[in-house]
Amino acid sequence: MSLMAAFAVVALALAAIGIYGVVSYAVARRTREIGIRMALGARPADVRGLILRQTSRFLLAGAFLATRLLSTLLYGVRPTDPATLLTVPLLLTAVGGLLAAWLPARRGARTDPWLALRQE
């Protein structure tokens, strides 16, 4: 059981690193859009909230798909099991949304509108 827990922690860490990379890339690609939003009056908290909301929606959808996959791999776990339906999405959203997406969202919120609009 300890080995399974260790593998679960490693898998969760790898998932967080992957989510961080994807969100960081998406924020870097949207620098111009974020600069325009901030130039039009968006506060840094609004930009952080936008990025975190979009990441959380994506993670919740992925977590619900993961419960379907887990139900086929584990004996005695139904896709409609309340514990599975609540635990997996909340855990993935907490780790992915709060930990892995926070740093790119914070970096995006610090975007200087003037520099973002001067790019390219």
XYZ file of N, CA, C and O in Angstrom:
480
model
N 0.819 -1.184 0.000
C 0.000 0.000 0.000
C 0.871 1.259 0.000
O 0.517 2.251 -0.616
N 2.014 1.193 0.718
C 2.908 2.354 0.729
C 3.492 2.607 -0.647
O 3.671 3.759 -1.039
N 3.781 1.540 -1.365
C 4.310 1.701 -2.718
C 3.261 2.341 -3.629
O 3.592 3.216 -4.438
N 2.016 1.936 -3.496
C 0.939 2.541 -4.288
C 0.789 4.025 -3.943
O 0.593 4.856 -4.827
N 0.891 4.354 -2.667
C 0.790 5.753 -2.249
C 1.953 6.562 -2.808
O 1.770 7.698 -3.252
N 3.152 5.979 -2.805
C 4.321 6.678 -3.352
C 4.151 6.918 -4.848
O 4.446 8.015 -5.348
N 3.673 5.920 -5.564
C 3.425 6.092 -6.998
C 2.339 7.137 -7.250
O 2.413 7.898 -8.212
N 1.334 7.170 -6.397
C 0.268 8.165 -6.549
C 0.806 9.572 -6.342
O 0.451 10.497 -7.086
N 1.694 9.744 -5.376
C 2.283 11.057 -5.130
C 3.160 11.470 -6.312
O 3.129 12.627 -6.754
N 3.939 10.529 -6.837
C 4.789 10.830 -8.003
C 3.915 11.176 -9.212
O 4.209 12.129 -9.945
N 2.840 10.440 -9.421
C 1.940 10.729 -10.540
C 1.288 12.095 -10.387
O 1.148 12.847 -11.357
N 0.910 12.433 -9.171
C 0.308 13.740 -8.920
C 1.313 14.868 -9.157
O 0.975 15.900 -9.732
N 2.560 14.645 -8.749
C 3.604 15.648 -8.989
C 3.869 15.812 -10.482
O 4.021 16.936 -10.981
N 3.915 14.716 -11.211
C 4.112 14.805 -12.664
C 2.942 15.506 -13.343
O 3.137 16.289 -14.280
N 1.736 15.236 -12.870
C 0.566 15.922 -13.425
C 0.638 17.418 -13.150
O 0.346 18.240 -14.031
N 1.066 17.793 -11.952
C 1.179 19.219 -11.613
C 2.235 19.899 -12.472
O 2.036 21.027 -12.936
N 3.353 19.218 -12.717
C 4.406 19.790 -13.566
C 3.895 19.967 -14.993
O 4.141 20.992 -15.634
N 3.167 18.992 -15.489
C 2.607 19.092 -16.836
C 1.582 20.208 -16.946
O 1.570 20.963 -17.926
N 0.730 20.325 -15.954
C -0.280 21.389 -15.956
C 0.396 22.747 -15.882
O 0.003 23.686 -16.583
N 1.436 22.849 -15.054
C 2.183 24.099 -14.969
C 2.757 24.473 -16.336
O 2.668 25.623 -16.751
N 3.329 23.509 -17.026
C 3.913 23.786 -18.337
C 2.877 24.245 -19.352
O 3.107 25.204 -20.096
N 1.741 23.589 -19.379
C 0.698 23.947 -20.339
C 0.127 25.327 -20.038
O -0.045 26.158 -20.941
N -0.162 25.597 -18.775
C -0.727 26.897 -18.407
C 0.291 28.006 -18.623
O -0.041 29.091 -19.104
N 1.549 27.733 -18.318
C 2.595 28.728 -18.527
C 2.737 29.064 -20.015
O 2.874 30.234 -20.391
N 2.684 28.054 -20.854
C 2.754 28.285 -22.294
C 1.540 29.083 -22.777
O 1.677 30.011 -23.582
N 0.358 28.744 -22.276
C -0.857 29.454 -22.688
C -0.805 30.918 -22.259
O -1.218 31.804 -23.018
N -0.295 31.185 -21.071
C -0.191 32.570 -20.602
C 0.836 33.328 -21.441
O 0.613 34.490 -21.800
N 1.942 32.684 -21.781
C 2.949 33.341 -22.613
C 2.392 33.671 -23.992
O 2.701 34.717 -24.567
N 1.572 32.792 -24.532
C 0.972 33.039 -25.847
C -0.077 34.151 -25.794
O -0.361 34.772 -26.807
N -0.659 34.375 -24.626
C -1.723 35.371 -24.496
C -1.226 36.676 -23.898
O -2.026 37.473 -23.415
N 0.070 36.919 -23.940
C 0.621 38.129 -23.338
C 0.003 39.382 -23.943
O -0.350 40.322 -23.226
N -0.154 39.411 -25.239
C -0.728 40.584 -25.899
C -2.180 40.809 -25.455
O -2.588 41.925 -25.165
N -2.946 39.725 -25.395
C -4.338 39.835 -24.948
C -4.418 40.325 -23.507
O -5.236 41.196 -23.172
N -3.568 39.794 -22.658
C -3.554 40.215 -21.257
C -3.164 41.683 -21.156
O -3.744 42.447 -20.373
N -2.187 42.107 -21.979
C -1.790 43.514 -21.988
C -2.930 44.429 -22.406
O -3.126 45.502 -21.829
N -3.691 44.012 -23.397
C -4.835 44.808 -23.845
C -5.892 44.878 -22.753
O -6.462 45.942 -22.479
N -6.159 43.745 -22.111
C -7.143 43.738 -21.021
C -6.726 44.693 -19.903
O -7.541 45.438 -19.372
N -5.449 44.659 -19.563
C -4.975 45.524 -18.479
C -4.952 46.990 -18.909
O -5.200 47.869 -18.092
N -4.666 47.229 -20.187
C -4.684 48.615 -20.671
C -6.108 49.176 -20.668
O -6.301 50.383 -20.506
N -7.086 48.302 -20.825
C -8.480 48.738 -20.810
C -9.077 48.800 -19.405
O -10.261 49.094 -19.253
N -8.266 48.473 -18.398
C -8.735 48.660 -17.031
C -8.882 47.410 -16.190
O -9.369 47.500 -15.060
N -8.504 46.252 -16.705
C -8.596 45.049 -15.880
C -7.554 45.103 -14.776
O -6.424 45.527 -14.985
N -7.951 44.694 -13.597
C -7.029 44.657 -12.472
C -6.244 43.350 -12.511
O -6.690 42.377 -13.106
N -5.089 43.284 -11.867
C -4.333 42.019 -11.828
C -5.145 40.871 -11.238
O -5.024 39.729 -11.698
N -5.997 41.147 -10.267
C -6.835 40.092 -9.690
C -7.811 39.540 -10.728
O -8.122 38.343 -10.723
N -8.302 40.400 -11.625
C -9.198 39.938 -12.682
C -8.473 38.990 -13.644
O -9.032 37.979 -14.070
N -7.246 39.331 -13.980
C -6.465 38.494 -14.902
C -6.149 37.153 -14.250
O -6.292 36.098 -14.870
N -5.739 37.186 -12.977
C -5.467 35.931 -12.262
C -6.725 35.079 -12.203
O -6.681 33.870 -12.443
N -7.847 35.704 -11.889
C -9.108 34.960 -11.815
C -9.493 34.343 -13.144
O -9.967 33.215 -13.193
N -9.279 35.081 -14.225
C -9.588 34.561 -15.564
C -8.773 33.314 -15.864
O -9.321 32.290 -16.295
N -7.494 33.384 -15.616
C -6.611 32.247 -15.914
C -6.944 31.062 -15.009
O -7.033 29.916 -15.473
N -7.168 31.314 -13.729
C -7.487 30.224 -12.809
C -8.845 29.596 -13.109
O -9.006 28.377 -13.007
N -9.837 30.406 -13.497
C -11.148 29.851 -13.860
C -11.048 28.956 -15.080
O -11.621 27.865 -15.112
N -10.338 29.415 -16.106
C -10.210 28.613 -17.320
C -9.454 27.313 -17.039
O -9.829 26.258 -17.553
N -8.429 27.385 -16.222
C -7.676 26.180 -15.876
C -8.536 25.224 -15.060
O -8.515 24.014 -15.297
N -9.301 25.746 -14.126
C -10.145 24.893 -13.287
C -11.212 24.180 -14.106
O -11.496 23.005 -13.873
N -11.811 24.871 -15.066
C -12.812 24.216 -15.935
C -12.197 23.064 -16.704
O -12.777 21.986 -16.802
N -11.025 23.300 -17.246
C -10.326 22.258 -17.993
C -9.990 21.070 -17.085
O -10.174 19.915 -17.458
N -9.528 21.346 -15.886
C -9.157 20.279 -14.967
C -10.366 19.488 -14.477
O -10.289 18.275 -14.312
N -11.474 20.167 -14.236
C -12.675 19.444 -13.810
C -13.171 18.498 -14.899
O -13.555 17.367 -14.617
N -13.143 18.953 -16.136
C -13.554 18.081 -17.238
C -12.620 16.880 -17.342
O -13.073 15.735 -17.500
N -11.328 17.118 -17.227
C -10.367 16.010 -17.278
C -10.517 15.067 -16.105
O -10.354 13.850 -16.240
N -10.833 15.604 -14.944
C -10.997 14.761 -13.761
C -12.229 13.866 -13.891
O -12.195 12.701 -13.486
N -13.296 14.388 -14.456
C -14.479 13.547 -14.642
C -14.220 12.450 -15.668
O -14.714 11.340 -15.530
N -13.416 12.746 -16.667
C -13.026 11.693 -17.613
C -12.120 10.666 -16.939
O -12.198 9.473 -17.233
N -11.277 11.112 -16.035
C -10.389 10.200 -15.319
C -11.178 9.248 -14.431
O -10.781 8.092 -14.258
N -12.283 9.696 -13.862
C -13.086 8.783 -13.033
C -13.661 7.659 -13.874
O -13.760 6.532 -13.414
N -14.009 7.950 -15.118
C -14.500 6.889 -16.005
C -13.394 5.882 -16.300
O -13.620 4.676 -16.287
N -12.196 6.363 -16.540
C -11.066 5.476 -16.817
C -10.731 4.646 -15.589
O -10.495 3.439 -15.691
N -10.712 5.273 -14.425
C -10.395 4.541 -13.202
C -11.424 3.458 -12.903
O -11.086 2.414 -12.366
N -12.667 3.714 -13.244
C -13.704 2.725 -12.949
C -13.508 1.459 -13.767
O -13.878 0.372 -13.325
N -12.899 1.567 -14.946
C -12.657 0.363 -15.748
C -11.408 -0.377 -15.278
O -11.267 -1.562 -15.546
N -10.519 0.299 -14.575
C -9.279 -0.327 -14.143
C -9.348 -0.928 -12.743
O -8.566 -1.807 -12.410
N -10.246 -0.435 -11.911
C -10.321 -0.889 -10.528
C -11.559 -1.739 -10.296
O -12.654 -1.395 -10.730
N -11.395 -2.826 -9.591
C -12.503 -3.701 -9.274
C -13.339 -3.089 -8.158
O -12.811 -2.639 -7.152
N -14.633 -3.040 -8.354
C -15.544 -2.560 -7.322
C -15.735 -1.057 -7.292
O -16.359 -0.545 -6.377
N -15.194 -0.339 -8.258
C -15.379 1.110 -8.316
C -16.296 1.416 -9.487
O -15.973 1.112 -10.629
N -17.448 1.982 -9.180
C -18.398 2.354 -10.231
C -18.150 3.794 -10.643
O -17.698 4.603 -9.848
N -18.480 4.159 -11.889
C -18.290 5.546 -12.320
C -19.177 6.523 -11.561
O -18.877 7.704 -11.483
N -20.271 6.024 -11.002
C -21.188 6.900 -10.282
C -20.973 6.843 -8.772
O -21.803 7.329 -8.017
N -19.885 6.252 -8.337
C -19.565 6.168 -6.919
C -19.350 7.579 -6.373
O -18.494 8.318 -6.879
N -20.119 8.009 -5.371
C -20.011 9.389 -4.879
C -18.608 9.746 -4.377
O -18.130 10.858 -4.600
N -17.950 8.829 -3.711
C -16.602 9.126 -3.204
C -15.640 9.380 -4.358
O -14.829 10.311 -4.321
N -15.735 8.582 -5.400
C -14.865 8.762 -6.561
C -15.215 10.042 -7.304
O -14.330 10.791 -7.720
N -16.503 10.297 -7.477
C -16.936 11.483 -8.199
C -16.547 12.777 -7.486
O -16.368 13.800 -8.135
N -16.405 12.743 -6.180
C -16.027 13.950 -5.443
C -14.521 14.044 -5.218
O -13.946 15.127 -5.328
N -13.888 12.934 -4.908
C -12.480 12.965 -4.525
C -11.555 13.272 -5.695
O -10.707 14.162 -5.596
N -11.690 12.561 -6.797
C -10.759 12.729 -7.923
C -10.834 14.142 -8.520
O -9.802 14.798 -8.666
N -12.017 14.661 -8.876
C -12.040 16.024 -9.425
C -11.543 17.084 -8.453
O -10.823 17.998 -8.844
N -11.899 16.957 -7.188
C -11.453 17.965 -6.221
C -9.956 17.914 -6.004
O -9.295 18.954 -5.912
N -9.383 16.728 -5.953
C -7.945 16.598 -5.752
C -7.173 17.126 -6.962
O -6.217 17.901 -6.806
N -7.603 16.742 -8.160
C -6.910 17.229 -9.357
C -7.074 18.732 -9.535
O -6.143 19.420 -9.944
N -8.235 19.251 -9.223
C -8.450 20.690 -9.344
C -7.637 21.447 -8.306
O -7.053 22.485 -8.598
N -7.578 20.922 -7.096
C -6.801 21.592 -6.051
C -5.321 21.628 -6.406
O -4.679 22.671 -6.325
N -4.781 20.495 -6.815
C -3.357 20.451 -7.150
C -3.088 21.220 -8.430
O -2.175 22.038 -8.498
N -3.894 20.978 -9.445
C -3.650 21.630 -10.732
C -4.011 23.089 -10.746
O -3.242 23.929 -11.195
N -5.182 23.392 -10.247
C -5.655 24.766 -10.316
C -4.977 25.700 -9.340
O -4.605 26.805 -9.691
N -4.796 25.235 -8.142
C -4.258 26.138 -7.134
C -2.737 26.166 -7.113
O -2.151 27.221 -6.950
N -2.107 25.033 -7.289
C -0.655 25.013 -7.208
C 0.010 25.254 -8.555
O 0.857 26.133 -8.681
N -0.379 24.472 -9.550
C 0.326 24.539 -10.833
C -0.068 25.746 -11.668
O 0.741 26.240 -12.448
N -1.280 26.239 -11.528
C -1.713 27.369 -12.354
C -1.493 28.718 -11.672
O -1.599 29.750 -12.325
N -1.200 28.718 -10.383
C -1.058 29.973 -9.667
C 0.143 30.787 -10.154
O 0.044 31.998 -10.350
N 1.285 30.138 -10.352
C 2.483 30.876 -10.773
C 2.330 31.507 -12.159
O 2.628 32.693 -12.323
N 1.864 30.773 -13.177
C 1.656 31.440 -14.465
C 0.587 32.525 -14.405
O 0.708 33.557 -15.069
N -0.454 32.320 -13.602
C -1.500 33.340 -13.483
C -0.939 34.594 -12.829
O -1.247 35.712 -13.245
N -0.088 34.405 -11.835
C 0.527 35.558 -11.170
C 1.468 36.293 -12.123
O 1.489 37.516 -12.167
N 2.220 35.538 -12.924
C 3.117 36.159 -13.893
C 2.321 36.904 -14.968
O 2.697 37.996 -15.384
N 1.199 36.345 -15.391
C 0.356 37.012 -16.377
C -0.263 38.285 -15.827
O -0.426 39.274 -16.548
N -0.591 38.268 -14.544
C -1.188 39.451 -13.927
C -0.172 40.569 -13.754
O -0.547 41.730 -13.623
N 1.102 40.243 -13.750
C 2.150 41.259 -13.618
C 2.561 41.855 -14.964
O 3.494 42.650 -15.029
N 1.882 41.465 -16.027
C 2.221 41.943 -17.357
C 2.061 43.449 -17.435
O 1.025 44.002 -17.061
N 3.087 44.102 -17.926
C 3.029 45.546 -18.128
C 2.311 45.805 -19.455
O 2.770 45.347 -20.500
N 1.177 46.515 -19.454
C 0.425 46.726 -20.691
C 1.254 47.406 -21.774
O 1.148 47.059 -22.952
N 2.083 48.332 -21.397
C 2.873 49.053 -22.376
C 3.857 48.121 -23.085
O 3.984 48.154 -24.311
N 4.534 47.281 -22.335
C 5.495 46.360 -22.956
C 4.786 45.289 -23.780
O 5.282 44.880 -24.821
N 3.629 44.838 -23.303
C 2.900 43.798 -24.026
C 2.394 44.332 -25.365
O 2.396 43.620 -26.375
N 1.984 45.593 -25.407
C 1.464 46.165 -26.654
C 2.591 46.527 -27.611
O 2.368 46.615 -28.825
N 3.801 46.761 -27.103
C 4.926 47.124 -27.965
C 5.546 45.894 -28.621
O 6.328 46.042 -29.561
N 5.261 44.700 -28.121
C 5.826 43.485 -28.697
C 5.361 43.319 -30.134
O 4.231 43.623 -30.474
N 6.258 42.802 -30.942
C 5.958 42.450 -32.333
C 5.853 43.580 -33.237
O 6.013 44.584 -33.481
